[in-house]
Amino acid sequence: MHGKTAARHTSAEFVDFLGQVVSQCRPEQEIHIILDNLSAHQTQTVRDFLEAHPRVRLHFTPTYSSWLNQVQLWFAKIERDVIARGVFTSVPDLARKLRRYINAYSANAPPIRWKYSDVTHHIRGNDLAAKSH
């Protein structure tokens, strides 16, 4: 699990985050990122980054996807474990505590084993290419 806080969610911020993820992964490792259809995720800047980093694959979730439910559960866990119980003196203090939590969680997190059996609602590898054009 990788995370980053940002004041805004722009295409430039997203590409910066992708660069950080790439730098933290082994060179032979494929990187799959599941995300929503926010316009910042689908700009020419993002397409240029993906072309330069072919091992990074973006998977956009449809509204009916249970993947999105898993993301919502993750944010609920952060809210419950960090935000609701926390005392923060500033926005940078909150960001620092969120990063500390994500790093501690990632140090001991088991790998996710995803099994998807509903072939009527699947995301194909060419779905991203269709969205990019």
PDB file of C-alpha atoms in Angstrom:
ATOM      1  CA  MET A   1       0.000   0.000   0.000  1.00  0.00           C
ATOM      2  CA  HIS A   2       1.343   3.393  -0.949  1.00  0.00           C
ATOM      3  CA  GLY A   3      -0.125   6.751  -0.043  1.00  0.00           C
ATOM      4  CA  LYS A   4       0.468  10.461  -0.401  1.00  0.00           C
ATOM      5  CA  THR A   5      -1.405  13.503   0.781  1.00  0.00           C
ATOM      6  CA  ALA A   6      -1.946  16.473  -1.525  1.00  0.00           C
ATOM      7  CA  ALA A   7      -3.716  19.800  -1.203  1.00  0.00           C
ATOM      8  CA  ARG A   8      -5.390  19.268  -4.580  1.00  0.00           C
ATOM      9  CA  HIS A   9      -5.971  16.267  -6.797  1.00  0.00           C
ATOM     10  CA  THR A  10      -4.535  17.425 -10.105  1.00  0.00           C
ATOM     11  CA  SER A  11      -3.015  15.476 -12.941  1.00  0.00           C
ATOM     12  CA  ALA A  12       0.450  16.753 -11.971  1.00  0.00           C
ATOM     13  CA  GLU A  13      -0.021  15.611  -8.353  1.00  0.00           C
ATOM     14  CA  PHE A  14      -1.218  12.215  -9.589  1.00  0.00           C
ATOM     15  CA  VAL A  15       1.776  11.759 -11.906  1.00  0.00           C
ATOM     16  CA  ASP A  16       4.092  12.768  -9.048  1.00  0.00           C
ATOM     17  CA  PHE A  17       2.449  10.077  -6.896  1.00  0.00           C
ATOM     18  CA  LEU A  18       2.834   7.504  -9.693  1.00  0.00           C
ATOM     19  CA  GLY A  19       6.533   8.378  -9.911  1.00  0.00           C
ATOM     20  CA  GLN A  20       6.927   7.804  -6.177  1.00  0.00           C
ATOM     21  CA  VAL A  21       5.180   4.430  -6.433  1.00  0.00           C
ATOM     22  CA  VAL A  22       7.443   3.379  -9.325  1.00  0.00           C
ATOM     23  CA  SER A  23      10.546   4.389  -7.370  1.00  0.00           C
ATOM     24  CA  GLN A  24       9.443   2.291  -4.368  1.00  0.00           C
ATOM     25  CA  CYS A  25       8.816  -0.906  -6.353  1.00  0.00           C
ATOM     26  CA  ARG A  26      11.303  -3.430  -7.675  1.00  0.00           C
ATOM     27  CA  PRO A  27      12.224  -2.855 -11.365  1.00  0.00           C
ATOM     28  CA  GLU A  28      10.767  -6.210 -12.455  1.00  0.00           C
ATOM     29  CA  GLN A  29       7.519  -5.716 -10.544  1.00  0.00           C
ATOM     30  CA  GLU A  30       4.287  -4.969 -12.407  1.00  0.00           C
ATOM     31  CA  ILE A  31       2.318  -2.152 -10.816  1.00  0.00           C
ATOM     32  CA  HIS A  32      -1.479  -2.268 -10.962  1.00  0.00           C
ATOM     33  CA  ILE A  33      -3.408   0.733  -9.679  1.00  0.00           C
ATOM     34  CA  ILE A  34      -7.157   0.643  -9.178  1.00  0.00           C
ATOM     35  CA  LEU A  35      -8.785   4.057  -9.254  1.00  0.00           C
ATOM     36  CA  ASP A  36     -11.936   5.951 -10.070  1.00  0.00           C
ATOM     37  CA  ASN A  37     -12.704   7.800 -13.289  1.00  0.00           C
ATOM     38  CA  LEU A  38     -11.647  11.232 -12.073  1.00  0.00           C
ATOM     39  CA  SER A  39     -10.599  13.431 -15.007  1.00  0.00           C
ATOM     40  CA  ALA A  40      -7.162  14.042 -13.392  1.00  0.00           C
ATOM     41  CA  HIS A  41      -6.424  10.335 -13.961  1.00  0.00           C
ATOM     42  CA  GLN A  42      -7.033  10.521 -17.728  1.00  0.00           C
ATOM     43  CA  THR A  43      -5.017  13.472 -19.039  1.00  0.00           C
ATOM     44  CA  GLN A  44      -2.278  13.546 -21.650  1.00  0.00           C
ATOM     45  CA  THR A  45       0.252  13.980 -18.822  1.00  0.00           C
ATOM     46  CA  VAL A  46      -0.886  10.657 -17.329  1.00  0.00           C
ATOM     47  CA  ARG A  47      -0.874   8.943 -20.750  1.00  0.00           C
ATOM     48  CA  ASP A  48       2.695  10.204 -21.331  1.00  0.00           C
ATOM     49  CA  PHE A  49       3.767   8.823 -17.940  1.00  0.00           C
ATOM     50  CA  LEU A  50       2.172   5.437 -18.697  1.00  0.00           C
ATOM     51  CA  GLU A  51       3.880   5.292 -22.082  1.00  0.00           C
ATOM     52  CA  ALA A  52       7.245   5.927 -20.396  1.00  0.00           C
ATOM     53  CA  HIS A  53       6.469   3.334 -17.664  1.00  0.00           C
ATOM     54  CA  PRO A  54       4.831   0.330 -19.369  1.00  0.00           C
ATOM     55  CA  ARG A  55       4.876  -1.775 -16.191  1.00  0.00           C
ATOM     56  CA  VAL A  56       2.325   0.595 -14.616  1.00  0.00           C
ATOM     57  CA  ARG A  57      -1.268  -0.359 -15.387  1.00  0.00           C
ATOM     58  CA  LEU A  58      -4.307   1.659 -14.400  1.00  0.00           C
ATOM     59  CA  HIS A  59      -7.640  -0.066 -13.854  1.00  0.00           C
ATOM     60  CA  PHE A  60     -10.686   2.172 -13.664  1.00  0.00           C
ATOM     61  CA  THR A  61     -13.509   0.949 -11.470  1.00  0.00           C
ATOM     62  CA  PRO A  62     -17.067   0.946 -12.720  1.00  0.00           C
ATOM     63  CA  THR A  63     -19.661   2.163 -10.228  1.00  0.00           C
ATOM     64  CA  TYR A  64     -20.842  -1.398  -9.541  1.00  0.00           C
ATOM     65  CA  SER A  65     -17.355  -2.658  -8.704  1.00  0.00           C
ATOM     66  CA  SER A  66     -16.655  -4.261  -5.362  1.00  0.00           C
ATOM     67  CA  TRP A  67     -13.067  -2.957  -5.671  1.00  0.00           C
ATOM     68  CA  LEU A  68     -14.407   0.463  -4.843  1.00  0.00           C
ATOM     69  CA  ASN A  69     -15.995  -1.007  -1.725  1.00  0.00           C
ATOM     70  CA  GLN A  70     -12.553  -2.219  -0.630  1.00  0.00           C
ATOM     71  CA  VAL A  71     -11.139   1.267  -1.117  1.00  0.00           C
ATOM     72  CA  GLN A  72     -14.008   2.713   0.917  1.00  0.00           C
ATOM     73  CA  LEU A  73     -13.285   0.185   3.676  1.00  0.00           C
ATOM     74  CA  TRP A  74      -9.615   1.241   3.668  1.00  0.00           C
ATOM     75  CA  PHE A  75     -10.553   4.905   4.066  1.00  0.00           C
ATOM     76  CA  ALA A  76     -13.034   4.009   6.805  1.00  0.00           C
ATOM     77  CA  LYS A  77     -10.203   2.202   8.616  1.00  0.00           C
ATOM     78  CA  ILE A  78      -7.956   5.272   8.318  1.00  0.00           C
ATOM     79  CA  GLU A  79     -10.769   7.499   9.570  1.00  0.00           C
ATOM     80  CA  ARG A  80     -11.459   5.192  12.517  1.00  0.00           C
ATOM     81  CA  ASP A  81      -7.831   4.455  13.455  1.00  0.00           C
ATOM     82  CA  VAL A  82      -6.196   7.821  12.764  1.00  0.00           C
ATOM     83  CA  ILE A  83      -8.562  10.717  12.210  1.00  0.00           C
ATOM     84  CA  ALA A  84     -11.355  10.064  14.722  1.00  0.00           C
ATOM     85  CA  ARG A  85      -8.911   9.348  17.547  1.00  0.00           C
ATOM     86  CA  GLY A  86      -6.303  11.905  16.595  1.00  0.00           C
ATOM     87  CA  VAL A  87      -5.282  15.315  17.758  1.00  0.00           C
ATOM     88  CA  PHE A  88      -3.710  17.389  15.024  1.00  0.00           C
ATOM     89  CA  THR A  89      -1.981  20.714  15.449  1.00  0.00           C
ATOM     90  CA  SER A  90      -1.918  21.516  11.711  1.00  0.00           C
ATOM     91  CA  VAL A  91      -2.577  20.089   8.257  1.00  0.00           C
ATOM     92  CA  PRO A  92       1.094  19.015   7.954  1.00  0.00           C
ATOM     93  CA  ASP A  93       0.741  17.231  11.321  1.00  0.00           C
ATOM     94  CA  LEU A  94      -2.316  15.349  10.013  1.00  0.00           C
ATOM     95  CA  ALA A  95      -0.479  14.467   6.779  1.00  0.00           C
ATOM     96  CA  ARG A  96       2.557  13.220   8.752  1.00  0.00           C
ATOM     97  CA  LYS A  97       0.369  11.003  10.958  1.00  0.00           C
ATOM     98  CA  LEU A  98      -1.489   9.614   7.947  1.00  0.00           C
ATOM     99  CA  ARG A  99       1.804   8.736   6.221  1.00  0.00           C
ATOM    100  CA  ARG A 100       3.102   7.124   9.436  1.00  0.00           C
ATOM    101  CA  TYR A 101      -0.051   4.977   9.653  1.00  0.00           C
ATOM    102  CA  ILE A 102       0.129   3.957   5.973  1.00  0.00           C
ATOM    103  CA  ASN A 103       3.829   3.050   6.298  1.00  0.00           C
ATOM    104  CA  ALA A 104       3.225   0.988   9.448  1.00  0.00           C
ATOM    105  CA  TYR A 105       0.268  -0.761   7.846  1.00  0.00           C
ATOM    106  CA  SER A 106       2.244  -1.506   4.667  1.00  0.00           C
ATOM    107  CA  ALA A 107       5.180  -2.957   6.595  1.00  0.00           C
ATOM    108  CA  ASN A 108       2.980  -5.812   7.813  1.00  0.00           C
ATOM    109  CA  ALA A 109       0.169  -5.984   5.253  1.00  0.00           C
ATOM    110  CA  PRO A 110      -0.472  -9.342   3.614  1.00  0.00           C
ATOM    111  CA  PRO A 111      -0.637  -9.256  -0.196  1.00  0.00           C
ATOM    112  CA  ILE A 112      -4.111  -8.918  -1.655  1.00  0.00           C
ATOM    113  CA  ARG A 113      -5.259 -11.989  -3.551  1.00  0.00           C
ATOM    114  CA  TRP A 114      -8.054 -10.860  -5.813  1.00  0.00           C
ATOM    115  CA  LYS A 115     -10.370 -13.409  -7.373  1.00  0.00           C
ATOM    116  CA  TYR A 116     -13.077 -12.085  -9.613  1.00  0.00           C
ATOM    117  CA  SER A 117     -15.544 -14.584 -10.982  1.00  0.00           C
ATOM    118  CA  ASP A 118     -18.342 -12.482 -12.512  1.00  0.00           C
ATOM    119  CA  VAL A 119     -17.307 -12.423 -16.176  1.00  0.00           C
ATOM    120  CA  THR A 120     -20.277 -10.231 -17.115  1.00  0.00           C
ATOM    121  CA  HIS A 121     -18.724  -7.243 -15.279  1.00  0.00           C
ATOM    122  CA  HIS A 122     -14.987  -7.412 -15.827  1.00  0.00           C
ATOM    123  CA  ILE A 123     -12.355  -4.869 -16.798  1.00  0.00           C
ATOM    124  CA  ARG A 124     -10.290  -5.897 -19.801  1.00  0.00           C
ATOM    125  CA  GLY A 125      -6.744  -4.702 -20.399  1.00  0.00           C
ATOM    126  CA  ASN A 126      -7.869  -2.805 -23.513  1.00  0.00           C
ATOM    127  CA  ASP A 127     -10.460  -0.797 -21.530  1.00  0.00           C
ATOM    128  CA  LEU A 128      -7.748   1.691 -20.547  1.00  0.00           C
ATOM    129  CA  ALA A 129      -6.628   2.083 -24.147  1.00  0.00           C
ATOM    130  CA  ALA A 130     -10.225   2.806 -25.152  1.00  0.00           C
ATOM    131  CA  LYS A 131     -10.498   5.459 -22.429  1.00  0.00           C
ATOM    132  CA  SER A 132      -7.170   7.022 -23.441  1.00  0.00           C
ATOM    133  CA  HIS A 133      -8.260   7.851 -26.981  1.00  0.00           C
TER     134      HIS A 133
END
